[in-house]
Backbone as XML, in Angstrom:
<?xml version="1.0"?>
<chain id="A" units="angstrom">
  <residue number="1" name="MET">
    <atom name="N" x="0.821" y="-1.213" z="-0.015"/>
    <atom name="CA" x="-0.015" y="-0.001" z="-0.020"/>
    <atom name="C" x="0.921" y="1.201" z="0.001"/>
  </residue>
  <residue number="2" name="HIS">
    <atom name="N" x="0.571" y="2.263" z="-0.773"/>
    <atom name="CA" x="1.331" y="3.497" z="-0.877"/>
    <atom name="C" x="1.072" y="4.283" z="0.453"/>
  </residue>
  <residue number="3" name="ALA">
    <atom name="N" x="1.995" y="5.031" z="0.827"/>
    <atom name="CA" x="1.990" y="5.927" z="2.052"/>
    <atom name="C" x="0.840" y="6.832" z="1.943"/>
  </residue>
  <residue number="4" name="PHE">
    <atom name="N" x="0.489" y="7.463" z="0.858"/>
    <atom name="CA" x="-0.611" y="8.416" z="0.783"/>
    <atom name="C" x="-1.986" y="7.694" z="0.797"/>
  </residue>
  <residue number="5" name="ASP">
    <atom name="N" x="-2.022" y="6.363" z="0.452"/>
    <atom name="CA" x="-3.260" y="5.629" z="0.631"/>
    <atom name="C" x="-3.556" y="5.445" z="2.015"/>
  </residue>
  <residue number="6" name="ILE">
    <atom name="N" x="-2.523" y="5.219" z="2.832"/>
    <atom name="CA" x="-2.658" y="5.011" z="4.297"/>
    <atom name="C" x="-2.970" y="6.395" z="4.952"/>
  </residue>
  <residue number="7" name="LEU">
    <atom name="N" x="-2.307" y="7.445" z="4.623"/>
    <atom name="CA" x="-2.509" y="8.700" z="5.154"/>
    <atom name="C" x="-3.763" y="9.377" z="4.730"/>
  </residue>
  <residue number="8" name="GLY">
    <atom name="N" x="-4.272" y="8.965" z="3.630"/>
    <atom name="CA" x="-5.484" y="9.523" z="3.110"/>
    <atom name="C" x="-6.713" y="9.325" z="3.901"/>
  </residue>
  <residue number="9" name="ASP">
    <atom name="N" x="-6.629" y="8.326" z="4.872"/>
    <atom name="CA" x="-7.826" y="8.009" z="5.663"/>
    <atom name="C" x="-7.752" y="8.917" z="6.930"/>
  </residue>
  <residue number="10" name="PRO">
    <atom name="N" x="-8.799" y="9.720" z="7.238"/>
    <atom name="CA" x="-8.854" y="10.503" z="8.445"/>
    <atom name="C" x="-8.730" y="9.948" z="9.761"/>
  </residue>
  <residue number="11" name="VAL">
    <atom name="N" x="-9.201" y="8.644" z="9.851"/>
    <atom name="CA" x="-9.052" y="7.873" z="11.112"/>
    <atom name="C" x="-7.641" y="7.495" z="11.315"/>
  </residue>
  <residue number="12" name="ARG">
    <atom name="N" x="-6.908" y="7.058" z="10.297"/>
    <atom name="CA" x="-5.489" y="6.673" z="10.415"/>
    <atom name="C" x="-4.624" y="7.905" z="10.716"/>
  </residue>
  <residue number="13" name="ARG">
    <atom name="N" x="-5.013" y="9.066" z="10.134"/>
    <atom name="CA" x="-4.277" y="10.281" z="10.452"/>
    <atom name="C" x="-4.403" y="10.617" z="11.902"/>
  </residue>
  <residue number="14" name="ARG">
    <atom name="N" x="-5.639" y="10.540" z="12.347"/>
    <atom name="CA" x="-5.931" y="10.918" z="13.776"/>
    <atom name="C" x="-5.186" y="9.977" z="14.746"/>
  </residue>
  <residue number="15" name="ILE">
    <atom name="N" x="-5.191" y="8.706" z="14.340"/>
    <atom name="CA" x="-4.418" y="7.700" z="15.215"/>
    <atom name="C" x="-2.980" y="8.077" z="15.309"/>
  </residue>
  <residue number="16" name="LEU">
    <atom name="N" x="-2.375" y="8.467" z="14.139"/>
    <atom name="CA" x="-0.982" y="8.934" z="14.142"/>
    <atom name="C" x="-0.810" y="10.253" z="15.014"/>
  </residue>
  <residue number="17" name="GLU">
    <atom name="N" x="-1.743" y="11.036" z="14.929"/>
    <atom name="CA" x="-1.691" y="12.338" z="15.729"/>
    <atom name="C" x="-1.681" y="11.941" z="17.253"/>
  </residue>
  <residue number="18" name="LEU">
    <atom name="N" x="-2.560" y="11.044" z="17.642"/>
    <atom name="CA" x="-2.566" y="10.550" z="18.980"/>
    <atom name="C" x="-1.279" y="9.950" z="19.425"/>
  </residue>
  <residue number="19" name="LEU">
    <atom name="N" x="-0.673" y="9.147" z="18.476"/>
    <atom name="CA" x="0.620" y="8.490" z="18.827"/>
    <atom name="C" x="1.806" y="9.460" z="18.759"/>
  </residue>
  <residue number="20" name="SER">
    <atom name="N" x="1.635" y="10.603" z="18.108"/>
    <atom name="CA" x="2.747" y="11.594" z="18.110"/>
    <atom name="C" x="2.952" y="12.144" z="19.520"/>
  </residue>
  <residue number="21" name="ASP">
    <atom name="N" x="2.043" y="12.017" z="20.405"/>
    <atom name="CA" x="2.244" y="12.446" z="21.800"/>
    <atom name="C" x="2.954" y="11.433" z="22.616"/>
  </residue>
  <residue number="22" name="GLY">
    <atom name="N" x="3.237" y="10.262" z="22.049"/>
    <atom name="CA" x="3.850" y="9.274" z="22.743"/>
    <atom name="C" x="3.047" y="7.943" z="22.666"/>
  </residue>
  <residue number="23" name="GLU">
    <atom name="N" x="3.681" y="6.869" z="23.114"/>
    <atom name="CA" x="3.045" y="5.509" z="23.165"/>
    <atom name="C" x="1.728" y="5.521" z="23.786"/>
  </residue>
  <residue number="24" name="GLN">
    <atom name="N" x="0.773" y="4.750" z="23.173"/>
    <atom name="CA" x="-0.614" y="4.776" z="23.612"/>
    <atom name="C" x="-1.129" y="3.290" z="23.681"/>
  </residue>
  <residue number="25" name="THR">
    <atom name="N" x="-1.963" y="2.984" z="24.633"/>
    <atom name="CA" x="-2.532" y="1.711" z="24.643"/>
    <atom name="C" x="-3.684" y="1.590" z="23.543"/>
  </residue>
  <residue number="26" name="SER">
    <atom name="N" x="-3.946" y="0.395" z="22.987"/>
    <atom name="CA" x="-5.015" y="0.245" z="22.066"/>
    <atom name="C" x="-6.329" y="0.696" z="22.612"/>
  </residue>
  <residue number="27" name="GLY">
    <atom name="N" x="-6.502" y="0.496" z="23.978"/>
    <atom name="CA" x="-7.801" y="0.919" z="24.577"/>
    <atom name="C" x="-7.970" y="2.388" z="24.604"/>
  </residue>
  <residue number="28" name="ALA">
    <atom name="N" x="-6.870" y="3.125" z="24.840"/>
    <atom name="CA" x="-6.953" y="4.613" z="24.835"/>
    <atom name="C" x="-7.187" y="5.089" z="23.466"/>
  </residue>
  <residue number="29" name="ILE">
    <atom name="N" x="-6.521" y="4.563" z="22.468"/>
    <atom name="CA" x="-6.761" y="5.002" z="21.089"/>
    <atom name="C" x="-8.180" y="4.713" z="20.670"/>
  </residue>
  <residue number="30" name="THR">
    <atom name="N" x="-8.632" y="3.516" z="21.024"/>
    <atom name="CA" x="-9.988" y="3.200" z="20.624"/>
    <atom name="C" x="-11.078" y="4.026" z="21.269"/>
  </residue>
  <residue number="31" name="GLU">
    <atom name="N" x="-10.805" y="4.468" z="22.570"/>
    <atom name="CA" x="-11.791" y="5.318" z="23.162"/>
    <atom name="C" x="-11.926" y="6.705" z="22.495"/>
  </residue>
  <residue number="32" name="VAL">
    <atom name="N" x="-10.829" y="7.281" z="22.081"/>
    <atom name="CA" x="-10.799" y="8.565" z="21.378"/>
    <atom name="C" x="-11.469" y="8.389" z="19.975"/>
  </residue>
  <residue number="33" name="ILE">
    <atom name="N" x="-10.996" y="7.344" z="19.224"/>
    <atom name="CA" x="-11.535" y="7.207" z="17.890"/>
    <atom name="C" x="-13.039" y="6.826" z="17.919"/>
  </residue>
  <residue number="34" name="ARG">
    <atom name="N" x="-13.480" y="6.113" z="18.892"/>
    <atom name="CA" x="-14.933" y="5.771" z="18.965"/>
    <atom name="C" x="-15.659" y="7.031" z="19.254"/>
  </residue>
  <residue number="35" name="PHE">
    <atom name="N" x="-15.208" y="7.883" z="20.018"/>
    <atom name="CA" x="-15.908" y="9.121" z="20.412"/>
    <atom name="C" x="-15.904" y="10.060" z="19.212"/>
  </residue>
  <residue number="36" name="GLU">
    <atom name="N" x="-14.796" y="10.246" z="18.540"/>
    <atom name="CA" x="-14.704" y="11.196" z="17.477"/>
    <atom name="C" x="-15.275" y="10.722" z="16.219"/>
  </residue>
  <residue number="37" name="PHE">
    <atom name="N" x="-15.181" y="9.371" z="15.906"/>
    <atom name="CA" x="-15.555" y="8.900" z="14.531"/>
    <atom name="C" x="-16.698" y="7.925" z="14.648"/>
  </residue>
  <residue number="38" name="GLY">
    <atom name="N" x="-17.140" y="7.455" z="15.890"/>
    <atom name="CA" x="-18.177" y="6.515" z="15.993"/>
    <atom name="C" x="-17.807" y="5.161" z="15.442"/>
  </residue>
  <residue number="39" name="ILE">
    <atom name="N" x="-16.598" y="4.751" z="15.444"/>
    <atom name="CA" x="-16.187" y="3.476" z="14.849"/>
    <atom name="C" x="-16.093" y="2.424" z="16.054"/>
  </residue>
  <residue number="40" name="SER">
    <atom name="N" x="-16.427" y="1.246" z="15.691"/>
    <atom name="CA" x="-16.397" y="0.119" z="16.717"/>
    <atom name="C" x="-14.966" y="-0.257" z="17.010"/>
  </residue>
  <residue number="41" name="GLN">
    <atom name="N" x="-14.817" y="-0.992" z="18.090"/>
    <atom name="CA" x="-13.405" y="-1.437" z="18.508"/>
    <atom name="C" x="-12.782" y="-2.315" z="17.361"/>
  </residue>
  <residue number="42" name="PRO">
    <atom name="N" x="-13.589" y="-3.202" z="16.773"/>
    <atom name="CA" x="-12.958" y="-4.002" z="15.674"/>
    <atom name="C" x="-12.499" y="-3.144" z="14.451"/>
  </residue>
  <residue number="43" name="GLY">
    <atom name="N" x="-13.302" y="-2.000" z="14.266"/>
    <atom name="CA" x="-12.923" y="-1.175" z="13.205"/>
    <atom name="C" x="-11.669" y="-0.386" z="13.458"/>
  </residue>
  <residue number="44" name="VAL">
    <atom name="N" x="-11.492" y="0.025" z="14.709"/>
    <atom name="CA" x="-10.252" y="0.763" z="15.104"/>
    <atom name="C" x="-9.059" y="-0.260" z="15.037"/>
  </residue>
  <residue number="45" name="SER">
    <atom name="N" x="-9.300" y="-1.502" z="15.429"/>
    <atom name="CA" x="-8.211" y="-2.517" z="15.371"/>
    <atom name="C" x="-7.837" y="-2.678" z="13.905"/>
  </residue>
  <residue number="46" name="GLN">
    <atom name="N" x="-8.720" y="-2.641" z="12.949"/>
    <atom name="CA" x="-8.325" y="-2.705" z="11.511"/>
    <atom name="C" x="-7.458" y="-1.584" z="11.118"/>
  </residue>
  <residue number="47" name="HIS">
    <atom name="N" x="-7.717" y="-0.417" z="11.514"/>
    <atom name="CA" x="-6.934" y="0.727" z="11.222"/>
    <atom name="C" x="-5.567" y="0.576" z="11.840"/>
  </residue>
  <residue number="48" name="LEU">
    <atom name="N" x="-5.502" y="0.172" z="13.117"/>
    <atom name="CA" x="-4.250" y="-0.025" z="13.793"/>
    <atom name="C" x="-3.381" y="-1.101" z="12.975"/>
  </residue>
  <residue number="49" name="ARG">
    <atom name="N" x="-4.042" y="-2.146" z="12.558"/>
    <atom name="CA" x="-3.339" y="-3.151" z="11.756"/>
    <atom name="C" x="-2.762" y="-2.606" z="10.476"/>
  </residue>
  <residue number="50" name="VAL">
    <atom name="N" x="-3.509" y="-1.810" z="9.713"/>
    <atom name="CA" x="-2.990" y="-1.189" z="8.533"/>
    <atom name="C" x="-1.772" y="-0.384" z="8.813"/>
  </residue>
  <residue number="51" name="LEU">
    <atom name="N" x="-1.813" y="0.432" z="9.849"/>
    <atom name="CA" x="-0.687" y="1.229" z="10.205"/>
    <atom name="C" x="0.509" y="0.382" z="10.584"/>
  </residue>
  <residue number="52" name="ARG">
    <atom name="N" x="0.299" y="-0.647" z="11.353"/>
    <atom name="CA" x="1.344" y="-1.554" z="11.811"/>
    <atom name="C" x="1.899" y="-2.378" z="10.636"/>
  </residue>
  <residue number="53" name="ASP">
    <atom name="N" x="1.098" y="-2.983" z="9.780"/>
    <atom name="CA" x="1.450" y="-3.747" z="8.652"/>
    <atom name="C" x="2.305" y="-2.891" z="7.617"/>
  </residue>
  <residue number="54" name="ASN">
    <atom name="N" x="2.044" y="-1.617" z="7.573"/>
    <atom name="CA" x="2.719" y="-0.786" z="6.646"/>
    <atom name="C" x="3.853" y="0.058" z="7.213"/>
  </residue>
  <residue number="55" name="GLY">
    <atom name="N" x="4.265" y="-0.276" z="8.411"/>
    <atom name="CA" x="5.359" y="0.387" z="9.041"/>
    <atom name="C" x="5.112" y="1.667" z="9.713"/>
  </residue>
  <residue number="56" name="PHE">
    <atom name="N" x="4.062" y="2.218" z="9.786"/>
    <atom name="CA" x="3.737" y="3.545" z="10.299"/>
    <atom name="C" x="3.610" y="3.497" z="11.846"/>
  </residue>
  <residue number="57" name="ALA">
    <atom name="N" x="3.353" y="2.283" z="12.422"/>
    <atom name="CA" x="3.296" y="2.122" z="13.793"/>
    <atom name="C" x="3.822" y="0.756" z="14.230"/>
  </residue>
  <residue number="58" name="SER">
    <atom name="N" x="4.290" y="0.719" z="15.514"/>
    <atom name="CA" x="4.766" y="-0.526" z="16.099"/>
    <atom name="C" x="3.942" y="-0.833" z="17.247"/>
  </residue>
  <residue number="59" name="VAL">
    <atom name="N" x="3.915" y="-2.079" z="17.679"/>
    <atom name="CA" x="3.079" y="-2.587" z="18.859"/>
    <atom name="C" x="4.017" y="-3.426" z="19.747"/>
  </residue>
  <residue number="60" name="ARG">
    <atom name="N" x="3.813" y="-3.299" z="20.970"/>
    <atom name="CA" x="4.407" y="-4.173" z="21.930"/>
    <atom name="C" x="3.444" y="-4.548" z="22.943"/>
  </residue>
  <residue number="61" name="SER">
    <atom name="N" x="3.437" y="-5.802" z="23.401"/>
    <atom name="CA" x="2.558" y="-6.313" z="24.410"/>
    <atom name="C" x="3.197" y="-6.284" z="25.802"/>
  </residue>
  <residue number="62" name="GLU">
    <atom name="N" x="2.314" y="-5.943" z="26.743"/>
    <atom name="CA" x="2.699" y="-5.936" z="28.139"/>
    <atom name="C" x="1.479" y="-6.662" z="28.878"/>
  </residue>
  <residue number="63" name="GLY">
    <atom name="N" x="1.636" y="-7.875" z="29.148"/>
    <atom name="CA" x="0.435" y="-8.624" z="29.702"/>
    <atom name="C" x="-0.656" y="-8.732" z="28.717"/>
  </residue>
  <residue number="64" name="THR">
    <atom name="N" x="-1.831" y="-8.214" z="29.044"/>
    <atom name="CA" x="-2.924" y="-8.146" z="28.090"/>
    <atom name="C" x="-3.069" y="-6.929" z="27.319"/>
  </residue>
  <residue number="65" name="ARG">
    <atom name="N" x="-2.195" y="-6.006" z="27.676"/>
    <atom name="CA" x="-2.329" y="-4.642" z="26.935"/>
    <atom name="C" x="-1.356" y="-4.558" z="25.755"/>
  </residue>
  <residue number="66" name="ARG">
    <atom name="N" x="-1.780" y="-3.793" z="24.757"/>
    <atom name="CA" x="-0.924" y="-3.563" z="23.578"/>
    <atom name="C" x="-0.631" y="-2.084" z="23.527"/>
  </residue>
  <residue number="67" name="PHE">
    <atom name="N" x="0.648" y="-1.748" z="23.413"/>
    <atom name="CA" x="1.091" y="-0.400" z="23.274"/>
    <atom name="C" x="1.514" y="-0.053" z="21.920"/>
  </residue>
  <residue number="68" name="TYR">
    <atom name="N" x="0.971" y="0.982" z="21.338"/>
    <atom name="CA" x="1.298" y="1.385" z="19.982"/>
    <atom name="C" x="2.245" y="2.689" z="20.010"/>
  </residue>
  <residue number="69" name="ALA">
    <atom name="N" x="3.044" y="2.762" z="19.016"/>
    <atom name="CA" x="3.983" y="3.894" z="18.943"/>
    <atom name="C" x="4.188" y="4.184" z="17.408"/>
  </residue>
  <residue number="70" name="VAL">
    <atom name="N" x="4.434" y="5.459" z="17.101"/>
    <atom name="CA" x="4.701" y="5.911" z="15.734"/>
    <atom name="C" x="6.075" y="5.347" z="15.278"/>
  </residue>
  <residue number="71" name="GLU">
    <atom name="N" x="6.224" y="4.964" z="14.077"/>
    <atom name="CA" x="7.481" y="4.545" z="13.489"/>
    <atom name="C" x="7.790" y="5.654" z="12.488"/>
  </residue>
  <residue number="72" name="SER">
    <atom name="N" x="8.966" y="6.357" z="12.563"/>
    <atom name="CA" x="9.239" y="7.486" z="11.724"/>
    <atom name="C" x="9.633" y="7.219" z="10.283"/>
  </residue>
  <residue number="73" name="GLY">
    <atom name="N" x="10.035" y="6.010" z="9.980"/>
    <atom name="CA" x="10.593" y="5.763" z="8.627"/>
    <atom name="C" x="9.684" y="6.089" z="7.499"/>
  </residue>
  <residue number="74" name="PRO">
    <atom name="N" x="8.465" y="5.615" z="7.509"/>
    <atom name="CA" x="7.534" y="5.942" z="6.386"/>
    <atom name="C" x="7.203" y="7.441" z="6.399"/>
  </residue>
  <residue number="75" name="LEU">
    <atom name="N" x="7.180" y="8.091" z="7.528"/>
    <atom name="CA" x="6.804" y="9.528" z="7.569"/>
    <atom name="C" x="7.980" y="10.314" z="6.991"/>
  </residue>
  <residue number="76" name="ARG">
    <atom name="N" x="9.220" y="9.846" z="7.303"/>
    <atom name="CA" x="10.411" y="10.446" z="6.674"/>
    <atom name="C" x="10.328" y="10.448" z="5.181"/>
  </residue>
  <residue number="77" name="GLU">
    <atom name="N" x="9.899" y="9.272" z="4.624"/>
    <atom name="CA" x="9.854" y="9.050" z="3.164"/>
    <atom name="C" x="8.817" y="10.022" z="2.635"/>
  </residue>
  <residue number="78" name="VAL">
    <atom name="N" x="7.679" y="10.262" z="3.305"/>
    <atom name="CA" x="6.688" y="11.177" z="2.835"/>
    <atom name="C" x="7.218" y="12.640" z="2.848"/>
  </residue>
  <residue number="79" name="ASP">
    <atom name="N" x="7.984" y="12.937" z="3.911"/>
    <atom name="CA" x="8.562" y="14.208" z="4.060"/>
    <atom name="C" x="9.608" y="14.479" z="2.900"/>
  </residue>
  <residue number="80" name="GLU">
    <atom name="N" x="10.355" y="13.454" z="2.625"/>
    <atom name="CA" x="11.301" y="13.640" z="1.503"/>
    <atom name="C" x="10.624" y="13.883" z="0.190"/>
  </residue>
  <residue number="81" name="TRP">
    <atom name="N" x="9.447" y="13.202" z="-0.015"/>
    <atom name="CA" x="8.759" y="13.393" z="-1.272"/>
    <atom name="C" x="8.179" y="14.845" z="-1.337"/>
  </residue>
  <residue number="82" name="LEU">
    <atom name="N" x="7.719" y="15.335" z="-0.207"/>
    <atom name="CA" x="7.084" y="16.615" z="-0.131"/>
    <atom name="C" x="8.139" y="17.753" z="-0.237"/>
  </residue>
  <residue number="83" name="ALA">
    <atom name="N" x="9.412" y="17.429" z="-0.004"/>
    <atom name="CA" x="10.471" y="18.407" z="-0.082"/>
    <atom name="C" x="10.459" y="19.106" z="-1.432"/>
  </residue>
  <residue number="84" name="GLY">
    <atom name="N" x="10.161" y="18.437" z="-2.410"/>
    <atom name="CA" x="10.155" y="19.057" z="-3.765"/>
    <atom name="C" x="9.015" y="20.042" z="-4.021"/>
  </residue>
  <residue number="85" name="PHE">
    <atom name="N" x="8.094" y="20.031" z="-3.135"/>
    <atom name="CA" x="6.970" y="20.979" z="-3.248"/>
    <atom name="C" x="7.040" y="22.113" z="-2.175"/>
  </residue>
  <residue number="86" name="ARG">
    <atom name="N" x="7.931" y="21.959" z="-1.238"/>
    <atom name="CA" x="7.995" y="22.862" z="-0.156"/>
    <atom name="C" x="8.242" y="24.361" z="-0.694"/>
  </residue>
  <residue number="87" name="GLN">
    <atom name="N" x="8.895" y="24.486" z="-1.760"/>
    <atom name="CA" x="9.144" y="25.777" z="-2.325"/>
    <atom name="C" x="7.894" y="26.592" z="-2.549"/>
  </residue>
  <residue number="88" name="PHE">
    <atom name="N" x="6.752" y="25.890" z="-2.858"/>
    <atom name="CA" x="5.495" y="26.635" z="-3.092"/>
    <atom name="C" x="4.882" y="27.262" z="-1.882"/>
  </residue>
  <residue number="89" name="TRP">
    <atom name="N" x="5.085" y="26.664" z="-0.721"/>
    <atom name="CA" x="4.501" y="27.320" z="0.461"/>
    <atom name="C" x="5.560" y="28.106" z="1.200"/>
  </residue>
  <residue number="90" name="ASP">
    <atom name="N" x="6.810" y="27.744" z="1.173"/>
    <atom name="CA" x="7.854" y="28.540" z="1.823"/>
    <atom name="C" x="7.912" y="29.924" z="1.327"/>
  </residue>
  <residue number="91" name="GLN">
    <atom name="N" x="7.837" y="30.155" z="0.027"/>
    <atom name="CA" x="7.848" y="31.364" z="-0.615"/>
    <atom name="C" x="6.611" y="32.273" z="-0.089"/>
  </residue>
  <residue number="92" name="ARG">
    <atom name="N" x="5.476" y="31.625" z="-0.039"/>
    <atom name="CA" x="4.283" y="32.368" z="0.422"/>
    <atom name="C" x="4.428" y="32.687" z="1.955"/>
  </residue>
  <residue number="93" name="LEU">
    <atom name="N" x="5.041" y="31.849" z="2.733"/>
    <atom name="CA" x="5.277" y="32.137" z="4.188"/>
    <atom name="C" x="6.282" y="33.332" z="4.299"/>
  </residue>
  <residue number="94" name="GLU">
    <atom name="N" x="7.189" y="33.286" z="3.404"/>
    <atom name="CA" x="8.182" y="34.411" z="3.515"/>
    <atom name="C" x="7.458" y="35.748" z="3.155"/>
  </residue>
  <residue number="95" name="SER">
    <atom name="N" x="6.643" y="35.719" z="2.120"/>
    <atom name="CA" x="5.860" y="36.926" z="1.770"/>
    <atom name="C" x="4.957" y="37.336" z="2.852"/>
  </residue>
  <residue number="96" name="LEU">
    <atom name="N" x="4.332" y="36.386" z="3.555"/>
    <atom name="CA" x="3.478" y="36.757" z="4.689"/>
    <atom name="C" x="4.272" y="37.433" z="5.782"/>
  </residue>
  <residue number="97" name="GLU">
    <atom name="N" x="5.488" y="36.856" z="6.038"/>
    <atom name="CA" x="6.304" y="37.470" z="7.065"/>
    <atom name="C" x="6.718" y="38.874" z="6.724"/>
  </residue>
  <residue number="98" name="THR">
    <atom name="N" x="6.958" y="39.104" z="5.589"/>
    <atom name="CA" x="7.299" y="40.440" z="5.020"/>
    <atom name="C" x="6.134" y="41.410" z="5.231"/>
  </residue>
  <residue number="99" name="GLU">
    <atom name="N" x="4.957" y="40.978" z="4.936"/>
    <atom name="CA" x="3.791" y="41.849" z="5.069"/>
    <atom name="C" x="3.516" y="42.037" z="6.561"/>
  </residue>
  <residue number="100" name="LEU">
    <atom name="N" x="3.656" y="41.111" z="7.350"/>
    <atom name="CA" x="3.448" y="41.274" z="8.822"/>
    <atom name="C" x="4.353" y="42.262" z="9.401"/>
  </residue>
  <residue number="101" name="ALA">
    <atom name="N" x="5.624" y="42.246" z="8.897"/>
    <atom name="CA" x="6.672" y="43.199" z="9.411"/>
    <atom name="C" x="6.302" y="44.607" z="8.973"/>
  </residue>
  <residue number="102" name="ARG">
    <atom name="N" x="5.850" y="44.775" z="7.714"/>
    <atom name="CA" x="5.409" y="45.958" z="7.294"/>
    <atom name="C" x="4.208" y="46.573" z="8.110"/>
  </residue>
  <residue number="103" name="GLY">
    <atom name="N" x="3.382" y="45.709" z="8.386"/>
    <atom name="CA" x="2.211" y="46.133" z="9.208"/>
    <atom name="C" x="2.650" y="46.655" z="10.603"/>
  </residue>
  <residue number="104" name="ARG">
    <atom name="N" x="3.636" y="45.957" z="11.194"/>
    <atom name="CA" x="4.088" y="46.316" z="12.538"/>
    <atom name="C" x="4.835" y="47.708" z="12.391"/>
  </residue>
  <residue number="105" name="ARG">
    <atom name="N" x="5.577" y="47.863" z="11.375"/>
    <atom name="CA" x="6.282" y="49.131" z="11.155"/>
    <atom name="C" x="5.239" y="50.286" z="11.020"/>
  </residue>
  <residue number="106" name="ALA">
    <atom name="N" x="4.198" y="50.030" z="10.241"/>
    <atom name="CA" x="3.190" y="51.057" z="10.013"/>
    <atom name="C" x="2.379" y="51.458" z="11.230"/>
  </residue>
  <residue number="107" name="LYS">
    <atom name="N" x="2.257" y="50.535" z="12.245"/>
    <atom name="CA" x="1.642" y="50.834" z="13.486"/>
    <atom name="C" x="2.437" y="51.784" z="14.377"/>
  </residue>
  <residue number="108" name="ARG">
    <atom name="N" x="3.709" y="51.794" z="14.198"/>
    <atom name="CA" x="4.669" y="52.612" z="15.020"/>
    <atom name="C" x="4.510" y="54.058" z="14.666"/>
  </residue>
</chain>
């Protein structure tokens, strides 16, 4: 599966956002996703499996609990691909910074 196919799903993106704060139990992830998206526990498990099987997340067991964490490799690959497009928004951000500076000077 291609990285953008995986990241194209809002549930999987949200799971990765949750994991960006640090390792999370499957139960904690399921609780948030069920509340925000109304998805059942088996549905959340399927999304976690897709992330795990495609290298975006890792899992470790501790007793009966499963802890998930982000794996940076695939995200680095996405970032490298996006690097070729960064020029389009970097230039606009620089222009915005210039306009903001002009506005601050004009207020003085």
